[in-house]
Short mmCIF file of C-alpha atoms and ligand atoms in Angstrom, two decimals:
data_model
loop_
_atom_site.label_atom_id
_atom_site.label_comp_id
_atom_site.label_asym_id
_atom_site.label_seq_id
_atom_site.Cartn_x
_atom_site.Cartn_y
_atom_site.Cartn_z
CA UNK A 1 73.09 130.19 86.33
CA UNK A 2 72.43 126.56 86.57
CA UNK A 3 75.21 124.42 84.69
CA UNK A 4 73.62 121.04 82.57
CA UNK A 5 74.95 118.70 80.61
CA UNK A 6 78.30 117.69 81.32
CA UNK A 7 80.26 120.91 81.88
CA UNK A 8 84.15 120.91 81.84
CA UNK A 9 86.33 121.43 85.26
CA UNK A 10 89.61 123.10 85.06
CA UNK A 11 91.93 122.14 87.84
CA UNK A 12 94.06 124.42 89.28
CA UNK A 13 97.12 123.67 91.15
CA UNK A 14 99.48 126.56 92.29
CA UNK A 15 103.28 124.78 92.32
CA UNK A 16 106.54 126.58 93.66
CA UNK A 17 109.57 123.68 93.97
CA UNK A 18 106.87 120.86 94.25
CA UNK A 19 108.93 118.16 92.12
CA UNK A 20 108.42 115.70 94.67
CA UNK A 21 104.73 115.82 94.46
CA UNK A 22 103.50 117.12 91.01
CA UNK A 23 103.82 113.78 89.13
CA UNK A 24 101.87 111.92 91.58
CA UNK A 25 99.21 114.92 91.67
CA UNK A 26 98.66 115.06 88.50
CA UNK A 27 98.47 111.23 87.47
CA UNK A 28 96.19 110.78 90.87
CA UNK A 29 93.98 113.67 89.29
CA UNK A 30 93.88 112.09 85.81
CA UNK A 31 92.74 108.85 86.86
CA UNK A 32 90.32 110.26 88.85
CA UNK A 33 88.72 112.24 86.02
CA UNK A 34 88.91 109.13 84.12
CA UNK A 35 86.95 106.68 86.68
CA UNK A 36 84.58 109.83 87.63
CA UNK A 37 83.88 110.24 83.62
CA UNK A 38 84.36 114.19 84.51
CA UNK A 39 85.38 115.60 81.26
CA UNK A 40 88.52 118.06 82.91
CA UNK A 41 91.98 119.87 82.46
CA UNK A 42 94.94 120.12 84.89
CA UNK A 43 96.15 123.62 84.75
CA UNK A 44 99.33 124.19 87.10
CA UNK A 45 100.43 127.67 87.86
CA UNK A 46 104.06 127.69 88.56
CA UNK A 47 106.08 130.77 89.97
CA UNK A 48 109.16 129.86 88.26
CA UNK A 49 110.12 126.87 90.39
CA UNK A 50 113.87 125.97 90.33
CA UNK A 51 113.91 122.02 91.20
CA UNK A 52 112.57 120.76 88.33
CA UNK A 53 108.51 121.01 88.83
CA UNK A 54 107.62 123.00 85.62
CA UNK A 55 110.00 119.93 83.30
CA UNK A 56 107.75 117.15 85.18
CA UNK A 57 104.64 119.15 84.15
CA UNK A 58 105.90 119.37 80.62
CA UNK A 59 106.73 115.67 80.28
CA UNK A 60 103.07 114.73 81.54
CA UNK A 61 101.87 117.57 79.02
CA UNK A 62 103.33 116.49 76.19
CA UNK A 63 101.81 113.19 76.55
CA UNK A 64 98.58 114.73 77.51
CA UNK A 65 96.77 117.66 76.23
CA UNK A 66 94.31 118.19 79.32
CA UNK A 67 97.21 118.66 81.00
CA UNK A 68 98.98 122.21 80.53
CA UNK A 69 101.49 124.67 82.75
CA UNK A 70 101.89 128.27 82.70
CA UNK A 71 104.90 129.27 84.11
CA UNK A 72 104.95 132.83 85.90
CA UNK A 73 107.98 135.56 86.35
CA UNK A 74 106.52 138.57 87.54
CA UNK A 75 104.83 139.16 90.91
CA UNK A 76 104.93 135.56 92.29
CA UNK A 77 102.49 134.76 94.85
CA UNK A 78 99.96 131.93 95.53
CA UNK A 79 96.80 134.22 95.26
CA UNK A 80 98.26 135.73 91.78
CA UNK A 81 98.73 132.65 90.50
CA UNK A 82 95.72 131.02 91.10
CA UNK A 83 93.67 134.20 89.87
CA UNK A 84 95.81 133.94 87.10
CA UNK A 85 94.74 130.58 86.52
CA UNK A 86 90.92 131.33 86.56
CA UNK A 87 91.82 133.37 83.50
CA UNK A 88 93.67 130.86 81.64
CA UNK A 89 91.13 127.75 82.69
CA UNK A 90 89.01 127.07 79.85
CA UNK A 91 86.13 125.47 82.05
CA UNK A 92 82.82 126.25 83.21
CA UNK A 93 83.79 125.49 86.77
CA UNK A 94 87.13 125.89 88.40
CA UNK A 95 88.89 123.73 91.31
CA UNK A 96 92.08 124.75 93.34
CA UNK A 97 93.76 122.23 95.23
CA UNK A 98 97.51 122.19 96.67
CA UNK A 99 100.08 120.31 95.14
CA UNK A 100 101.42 118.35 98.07
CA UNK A 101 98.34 116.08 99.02
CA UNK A 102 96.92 117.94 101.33
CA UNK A 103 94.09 118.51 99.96
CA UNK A 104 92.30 114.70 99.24
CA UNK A 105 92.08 114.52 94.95
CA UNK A 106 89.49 111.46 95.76
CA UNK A 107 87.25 114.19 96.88
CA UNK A 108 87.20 116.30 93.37
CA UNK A 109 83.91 114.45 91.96
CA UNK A 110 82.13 115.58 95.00
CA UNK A 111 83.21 119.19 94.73
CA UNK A 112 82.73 119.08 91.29
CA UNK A 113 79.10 117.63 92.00
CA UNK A 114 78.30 120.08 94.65
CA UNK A 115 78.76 122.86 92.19
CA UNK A 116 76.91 121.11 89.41
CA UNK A 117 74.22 120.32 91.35
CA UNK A 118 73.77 124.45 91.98
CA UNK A 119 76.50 126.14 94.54
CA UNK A 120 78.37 128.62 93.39
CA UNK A 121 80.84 128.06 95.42
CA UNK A 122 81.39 124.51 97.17
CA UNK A 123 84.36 124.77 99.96
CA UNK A 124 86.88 122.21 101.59
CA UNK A 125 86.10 122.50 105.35
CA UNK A 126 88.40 121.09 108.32
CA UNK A 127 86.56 122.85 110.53
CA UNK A 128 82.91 121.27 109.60
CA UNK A 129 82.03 118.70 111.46
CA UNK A 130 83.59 115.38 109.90
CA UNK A 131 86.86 117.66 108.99
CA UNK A 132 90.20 117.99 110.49
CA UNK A 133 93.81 118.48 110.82
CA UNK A 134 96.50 116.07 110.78
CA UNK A 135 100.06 116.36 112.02
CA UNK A 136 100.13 120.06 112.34
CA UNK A 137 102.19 121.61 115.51
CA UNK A 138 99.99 123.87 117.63
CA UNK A 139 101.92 127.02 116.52
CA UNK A 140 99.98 126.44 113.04
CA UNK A 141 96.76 125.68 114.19
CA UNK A 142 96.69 128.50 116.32
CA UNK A 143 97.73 131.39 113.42
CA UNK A 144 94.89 129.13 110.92
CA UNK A 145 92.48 129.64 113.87
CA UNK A 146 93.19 133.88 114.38
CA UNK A 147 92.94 133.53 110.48
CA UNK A 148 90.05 131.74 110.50
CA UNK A 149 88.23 133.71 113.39
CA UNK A 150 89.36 136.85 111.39
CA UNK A 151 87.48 136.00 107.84
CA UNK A 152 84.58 134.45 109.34
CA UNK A 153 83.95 138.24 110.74
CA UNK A 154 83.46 138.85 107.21
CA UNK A 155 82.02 135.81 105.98
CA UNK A 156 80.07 134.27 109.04
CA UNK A 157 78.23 131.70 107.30
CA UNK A 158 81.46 129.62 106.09
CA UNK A 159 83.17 127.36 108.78
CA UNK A 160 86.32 127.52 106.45
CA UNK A 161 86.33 130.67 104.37
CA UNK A 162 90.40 130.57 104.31
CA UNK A 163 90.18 126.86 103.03
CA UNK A 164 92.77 126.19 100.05
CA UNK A 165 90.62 123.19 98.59
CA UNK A 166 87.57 125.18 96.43
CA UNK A 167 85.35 124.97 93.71
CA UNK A 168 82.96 127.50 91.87
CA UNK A 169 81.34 128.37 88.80
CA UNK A 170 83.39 130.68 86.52
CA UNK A 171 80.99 133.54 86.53
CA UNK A 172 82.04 133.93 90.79
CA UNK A 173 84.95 135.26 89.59
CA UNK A 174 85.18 136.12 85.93
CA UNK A 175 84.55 139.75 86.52
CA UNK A 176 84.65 139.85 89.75
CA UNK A 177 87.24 143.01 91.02
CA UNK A 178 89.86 140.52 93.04
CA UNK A 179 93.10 142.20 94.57
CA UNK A 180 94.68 138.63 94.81
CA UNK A 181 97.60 138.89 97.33
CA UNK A 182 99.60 136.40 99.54
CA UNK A 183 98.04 133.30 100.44
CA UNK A 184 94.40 133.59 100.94
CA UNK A 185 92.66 133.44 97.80
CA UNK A 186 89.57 132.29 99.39
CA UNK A 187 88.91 134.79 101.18
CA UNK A 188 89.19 137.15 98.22
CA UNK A 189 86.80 135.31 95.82
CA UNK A 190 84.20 135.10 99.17
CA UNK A 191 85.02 138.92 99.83
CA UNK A 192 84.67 140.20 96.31
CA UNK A 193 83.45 137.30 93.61
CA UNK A 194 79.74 136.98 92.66
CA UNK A 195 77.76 134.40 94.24
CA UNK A 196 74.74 133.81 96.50
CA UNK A 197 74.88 129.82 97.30
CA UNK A 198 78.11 128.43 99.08
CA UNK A 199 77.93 124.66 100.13
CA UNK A 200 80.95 123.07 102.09
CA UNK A 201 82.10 119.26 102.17
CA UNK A 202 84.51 118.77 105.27
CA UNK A 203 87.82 116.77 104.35
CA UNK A 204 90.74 116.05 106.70
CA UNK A 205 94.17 118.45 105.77
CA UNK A 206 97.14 116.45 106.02
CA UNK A 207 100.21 117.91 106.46
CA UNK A 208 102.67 117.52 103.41
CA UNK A 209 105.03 114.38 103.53
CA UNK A 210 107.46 115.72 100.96
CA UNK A 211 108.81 119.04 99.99
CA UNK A 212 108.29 121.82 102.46
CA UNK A 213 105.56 124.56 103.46
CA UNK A 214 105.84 128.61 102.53
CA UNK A 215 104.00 129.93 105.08
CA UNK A 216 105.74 133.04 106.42
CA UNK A 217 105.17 134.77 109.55
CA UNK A 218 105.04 138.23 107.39
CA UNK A 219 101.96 136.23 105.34
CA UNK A 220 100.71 137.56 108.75
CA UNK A 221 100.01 141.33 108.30
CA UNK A 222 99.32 141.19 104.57
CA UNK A 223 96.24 139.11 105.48
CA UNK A 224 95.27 141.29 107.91
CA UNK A 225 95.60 143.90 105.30
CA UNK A 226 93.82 142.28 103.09
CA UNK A 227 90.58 141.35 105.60
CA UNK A 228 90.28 145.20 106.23
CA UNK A 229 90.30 146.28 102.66
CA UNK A 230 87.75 143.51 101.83
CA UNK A 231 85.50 145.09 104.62
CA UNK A 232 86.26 148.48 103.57
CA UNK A 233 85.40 148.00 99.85
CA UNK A 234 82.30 146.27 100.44
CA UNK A 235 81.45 149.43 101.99
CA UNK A 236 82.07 151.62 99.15
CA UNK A 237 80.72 148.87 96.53
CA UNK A 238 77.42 148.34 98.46
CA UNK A 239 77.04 144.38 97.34
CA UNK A 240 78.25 141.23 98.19
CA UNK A 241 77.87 139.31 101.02
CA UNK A 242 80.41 141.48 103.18
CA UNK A 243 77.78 144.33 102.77
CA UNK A 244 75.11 142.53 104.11
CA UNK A 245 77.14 141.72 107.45
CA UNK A 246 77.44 145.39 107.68
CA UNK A 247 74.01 145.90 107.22
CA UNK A 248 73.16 143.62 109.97
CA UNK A 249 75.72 145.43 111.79
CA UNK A 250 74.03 148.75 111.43
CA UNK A 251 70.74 147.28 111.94
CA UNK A 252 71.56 146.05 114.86
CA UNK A 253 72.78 149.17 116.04
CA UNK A 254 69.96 151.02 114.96
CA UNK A 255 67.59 148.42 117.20
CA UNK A 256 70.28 148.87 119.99
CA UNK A 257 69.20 152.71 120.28
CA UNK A 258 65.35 152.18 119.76
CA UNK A 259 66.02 149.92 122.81
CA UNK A 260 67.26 152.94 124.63
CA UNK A 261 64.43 154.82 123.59
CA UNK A 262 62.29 152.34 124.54
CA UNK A 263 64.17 151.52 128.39
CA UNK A 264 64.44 155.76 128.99
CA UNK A 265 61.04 155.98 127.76
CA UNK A 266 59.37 153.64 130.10
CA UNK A 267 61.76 154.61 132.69
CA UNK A 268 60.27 158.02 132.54
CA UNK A 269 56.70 156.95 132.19
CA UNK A 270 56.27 153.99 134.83
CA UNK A 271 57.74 156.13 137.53
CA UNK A 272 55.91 159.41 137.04
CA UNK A 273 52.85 158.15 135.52
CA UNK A 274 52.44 154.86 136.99
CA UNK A 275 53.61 155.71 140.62
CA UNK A 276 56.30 152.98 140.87
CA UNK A 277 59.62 152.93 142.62
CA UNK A 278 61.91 154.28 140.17
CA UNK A 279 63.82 150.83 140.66
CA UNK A 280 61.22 149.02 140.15
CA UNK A 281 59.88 151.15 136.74
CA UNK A 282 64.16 150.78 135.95
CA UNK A 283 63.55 146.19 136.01
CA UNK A 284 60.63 146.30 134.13
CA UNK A 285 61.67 148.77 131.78
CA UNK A 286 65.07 147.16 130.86
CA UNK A 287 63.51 143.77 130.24
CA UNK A 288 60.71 145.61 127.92
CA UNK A 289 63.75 147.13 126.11
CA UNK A 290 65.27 143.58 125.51
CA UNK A 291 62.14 142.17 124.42
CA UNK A 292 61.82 145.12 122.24
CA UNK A 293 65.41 144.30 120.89
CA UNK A 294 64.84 140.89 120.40
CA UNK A 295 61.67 140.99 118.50
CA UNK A 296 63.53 143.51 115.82
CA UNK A 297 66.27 141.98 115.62
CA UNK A 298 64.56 138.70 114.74
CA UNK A 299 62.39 140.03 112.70
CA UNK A 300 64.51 142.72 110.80
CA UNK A 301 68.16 142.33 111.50
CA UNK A 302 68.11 138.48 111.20
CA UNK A 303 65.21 138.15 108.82
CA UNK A 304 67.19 136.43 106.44
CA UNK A 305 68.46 133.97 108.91
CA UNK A 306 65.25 133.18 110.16
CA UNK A 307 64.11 130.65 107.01
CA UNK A 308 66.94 128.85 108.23
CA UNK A 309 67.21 128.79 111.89
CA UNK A 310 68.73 126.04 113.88
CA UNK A 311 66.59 127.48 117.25
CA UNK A 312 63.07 127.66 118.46
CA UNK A 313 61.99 131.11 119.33
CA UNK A 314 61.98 130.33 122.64
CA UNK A 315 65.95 128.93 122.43
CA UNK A 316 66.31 131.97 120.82
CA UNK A 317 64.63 134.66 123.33
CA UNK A 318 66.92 132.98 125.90
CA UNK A 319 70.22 133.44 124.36
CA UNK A 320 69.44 136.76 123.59
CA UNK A 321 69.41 137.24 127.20
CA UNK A 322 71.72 135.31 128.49
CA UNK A 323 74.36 137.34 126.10
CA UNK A 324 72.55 140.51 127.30
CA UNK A 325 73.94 139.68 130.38
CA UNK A 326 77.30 139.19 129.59
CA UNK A 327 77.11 142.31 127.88
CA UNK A 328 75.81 143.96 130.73
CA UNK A 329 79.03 142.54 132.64
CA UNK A 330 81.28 143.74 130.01
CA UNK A 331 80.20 147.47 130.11
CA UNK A 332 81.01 147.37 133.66
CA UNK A 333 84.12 145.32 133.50
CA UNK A 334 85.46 148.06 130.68
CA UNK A 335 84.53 150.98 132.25
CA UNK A 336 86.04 149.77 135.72
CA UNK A 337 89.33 148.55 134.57
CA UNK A 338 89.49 151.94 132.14
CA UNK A 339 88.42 154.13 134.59
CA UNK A 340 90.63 152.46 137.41
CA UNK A 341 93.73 151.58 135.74
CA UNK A 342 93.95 153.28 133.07
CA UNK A 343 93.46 156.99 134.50
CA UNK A 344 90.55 157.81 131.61
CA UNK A 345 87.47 160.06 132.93
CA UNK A 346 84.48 157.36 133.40
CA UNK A 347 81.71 158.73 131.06
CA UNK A 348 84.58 158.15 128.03
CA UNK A 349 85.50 154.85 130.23
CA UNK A 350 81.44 154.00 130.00
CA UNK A 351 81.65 154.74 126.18
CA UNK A 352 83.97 152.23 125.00
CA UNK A 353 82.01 149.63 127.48
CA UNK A 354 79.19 150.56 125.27
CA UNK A 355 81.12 149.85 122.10
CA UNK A 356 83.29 146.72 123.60
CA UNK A 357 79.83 144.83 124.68
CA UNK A 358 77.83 146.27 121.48
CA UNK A 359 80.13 144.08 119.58
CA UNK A 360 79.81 141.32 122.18
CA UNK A 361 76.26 141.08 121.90
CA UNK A 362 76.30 141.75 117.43
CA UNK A 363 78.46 138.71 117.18
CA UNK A 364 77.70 136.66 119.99
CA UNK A 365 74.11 136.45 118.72
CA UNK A 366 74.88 136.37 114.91
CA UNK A 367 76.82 133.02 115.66
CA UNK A 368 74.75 131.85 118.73
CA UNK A 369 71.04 133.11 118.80
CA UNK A 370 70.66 133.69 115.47
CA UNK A 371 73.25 130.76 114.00
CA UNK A 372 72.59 130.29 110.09
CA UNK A 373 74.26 127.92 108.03
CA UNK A 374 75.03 127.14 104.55
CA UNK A 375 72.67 123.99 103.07
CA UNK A 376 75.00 120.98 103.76
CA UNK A 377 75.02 118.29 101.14
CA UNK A 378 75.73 115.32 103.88
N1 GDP B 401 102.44 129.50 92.15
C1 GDP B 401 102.74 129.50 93.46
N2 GDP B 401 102.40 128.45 94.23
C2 GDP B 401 102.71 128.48 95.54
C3 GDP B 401 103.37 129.56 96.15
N3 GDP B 401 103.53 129.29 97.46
C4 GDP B 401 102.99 128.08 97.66
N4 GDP B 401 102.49 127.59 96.51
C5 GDP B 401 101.78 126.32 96.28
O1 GDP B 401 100.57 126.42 97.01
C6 GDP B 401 100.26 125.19 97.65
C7 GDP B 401 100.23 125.37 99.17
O2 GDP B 401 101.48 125.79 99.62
P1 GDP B 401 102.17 125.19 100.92
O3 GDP B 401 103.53 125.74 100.97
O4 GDP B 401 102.00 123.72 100.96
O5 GDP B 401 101.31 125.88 102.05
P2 GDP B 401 100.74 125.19 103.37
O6 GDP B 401 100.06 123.92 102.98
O7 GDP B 401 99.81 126.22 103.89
O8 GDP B 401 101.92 124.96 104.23
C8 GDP B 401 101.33 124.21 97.18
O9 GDP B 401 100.83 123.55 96.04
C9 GDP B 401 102.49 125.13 96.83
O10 GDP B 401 103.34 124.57 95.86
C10 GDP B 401 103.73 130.67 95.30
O11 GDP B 401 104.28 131.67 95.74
N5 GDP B 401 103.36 130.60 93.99
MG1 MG B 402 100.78 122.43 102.00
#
């Protein structure tokens, strides 16, 4: 769906005990609209904050009628609220941003623009190139990058898919089946909203100066929760974008066993047929089952990602092998240490080498040989 004209941007801002920063938010955002000529709302979503947040919003409301709060008492939650305020927005595309400046309001028109101009979903990055972090301790960046790492399994071709700075077109979500819970509403919308196009415009987070985070370690294992039932039900649903990684996934597998076929086969053939030494048929044959690997995955299991590839063929051939290698190394490593240490009987050992470097090799080359990427607008 493309959008013309001029089409109306709600803004959503989740609050909980963000008096120190909501007045400023909001009058930054309004006079941004103003200069940018976008014709918006504000729409905060406030879990029943106790230091005064939802009477600021009410004074700038009364004042203002693109400015409006809904105040929430059941089932608080960032994720709730801010599904709760794609409901309630009354605009053809939606924007969440954070209350306490971390997010950069100057950037709005170009999210907004991004999505006009035909994403369906355009995404704050810190991790794109150009993005950052500012004045977080290294405890945080590490749990954002296991977070991070642990979406993009799901989502490969978004460098931020846990971002809290978004924008999209209405329809991604409006009947989309989202389980919103704790804090990564993101990943949901990514995970389960409709969409084919994401674009993403890398800003620098800084860390609030006022008021304080509500990040909790147990935000932990909900998330993790939540990842798994995203891949799970894209299983069961059979569409989305999560579906299509386990396609590849199976695909790959699938090309992983011709290439067995293929090595056993030649094995077999060049040594009985052909009269060569067996460990001579066993060289030849394994690089004939690579080549056989790499030729369908590129042409079947990456197809997709081949329109947009950042590597020659020839870049690509060589990765392939290079991580063959290291698979090769980690099917040995596995079934040495299992087999040594830990007391398990080595053709089991040998099968969970298998597995460990099958899904060395899957993602390795998804985010190496085979490296996508979303159209960048800069
Ligand atoms: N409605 C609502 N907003 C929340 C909740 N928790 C955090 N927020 C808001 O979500 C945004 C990000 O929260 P923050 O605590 O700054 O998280 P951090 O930046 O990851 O440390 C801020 O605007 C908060 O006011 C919540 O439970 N409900
Ligand atoms: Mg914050």
């Amino acid at each position: 769906m493309l959008l013309t004209g001029n089409p109306k941007l709600s803004i959503i801002i989740p609050t909980f005990n963000e008096s120190a920063n909501i007045g400023r938010m909001i009058d930054s955002i309004l006079s941004i609209l103003r200069n940018s000529g976008i014709h918006g709302e504000v729409l905060v979503v406030d879990d029943s904050s106790r230091d005064g947040t939802i009477r600021i919003v009410q004074e700038i409301a009364a004042s203002n009628p693109e400015v409006r709060i809904i105040v929430r008492e059941d089932d608080p939650g960032l994720s709730q609220s801010v599904v709760e305020g794609f409901s309630a927005a009354k605009g053809d595309i939606l924007l969440v941003i954070d209350a306490d400046f971390s997010h950069p309001p100057s950037m709005i028109p170009e999210m907004y623009n991004a999505v006009c101009s035909g994403a369906d979903i355009a995404v704050g990055s810190r991790y794109l190139k150009g993005g950052g972090i500012e004045d977080w301790p290294l405890k945080r960046r590490i749990i954002s990058l296991g977070a991070t790492g642990m979406a993009r399994i799901l989502v490969p071709e978004v460098t931020d898919p846990v971002s809290g700075f978004f924008a999209l077109k209405r329809s991604v979500v409006s009947d989309a089946p989202l389980r919103p819970r704790g804090y990564k509403i993101l990943l949901e919308v990514l995970g389960r909203g409709r969409w084919v196009t994401v674009t993403e415009l890398p800003f620098t987070f800084h860390d609030r100066e006022a008021g304080e985070s509500k990040l909790r370690m147990s935000t932990m294992t909900e998330y993790a929760a939540q990842v798994i039932s995203i891949a799970l039900s894209a299983l069961v649903s059979r569409t989305g974008h999560v579906y299509s990684e386990w396609m590849r996934l199976i695909k790959f597998g699938l090309v992983g066993l011709s290439g067995i076929v293929v090595n056993m086969g030649l094995l077999y053939l060049l040594t009985e047929y052909a009269g060569l030494y067996y460990l001579v048929s066993a060289v030849v044959a394994i690089e004939l089952s690579i080549l056989n690997n790499f030729i369908l995955n590129d042409l079947w299991t990456f197809s997709s990602r081949r329109l947009i590839h950042r590597y020659s063929w020839i870049k690509r051939l060589f990765a392939f092998h290079i991580i063959a290698a290291g698979g090769l190394l980690i099917n040995l490593g596995v079934l040495y240490l299992l087999t040594e240490f830990g007391g398990i009987y080595y053709m089991v050992a040998n099968l969970a080498g298998i597995l460990v470097a099958f899904l060395w090799n899957f993602f390795l080359n998804r985010h190496l040989t085979w490296k996508g990427g979303v159209p960048r607008l800069n």
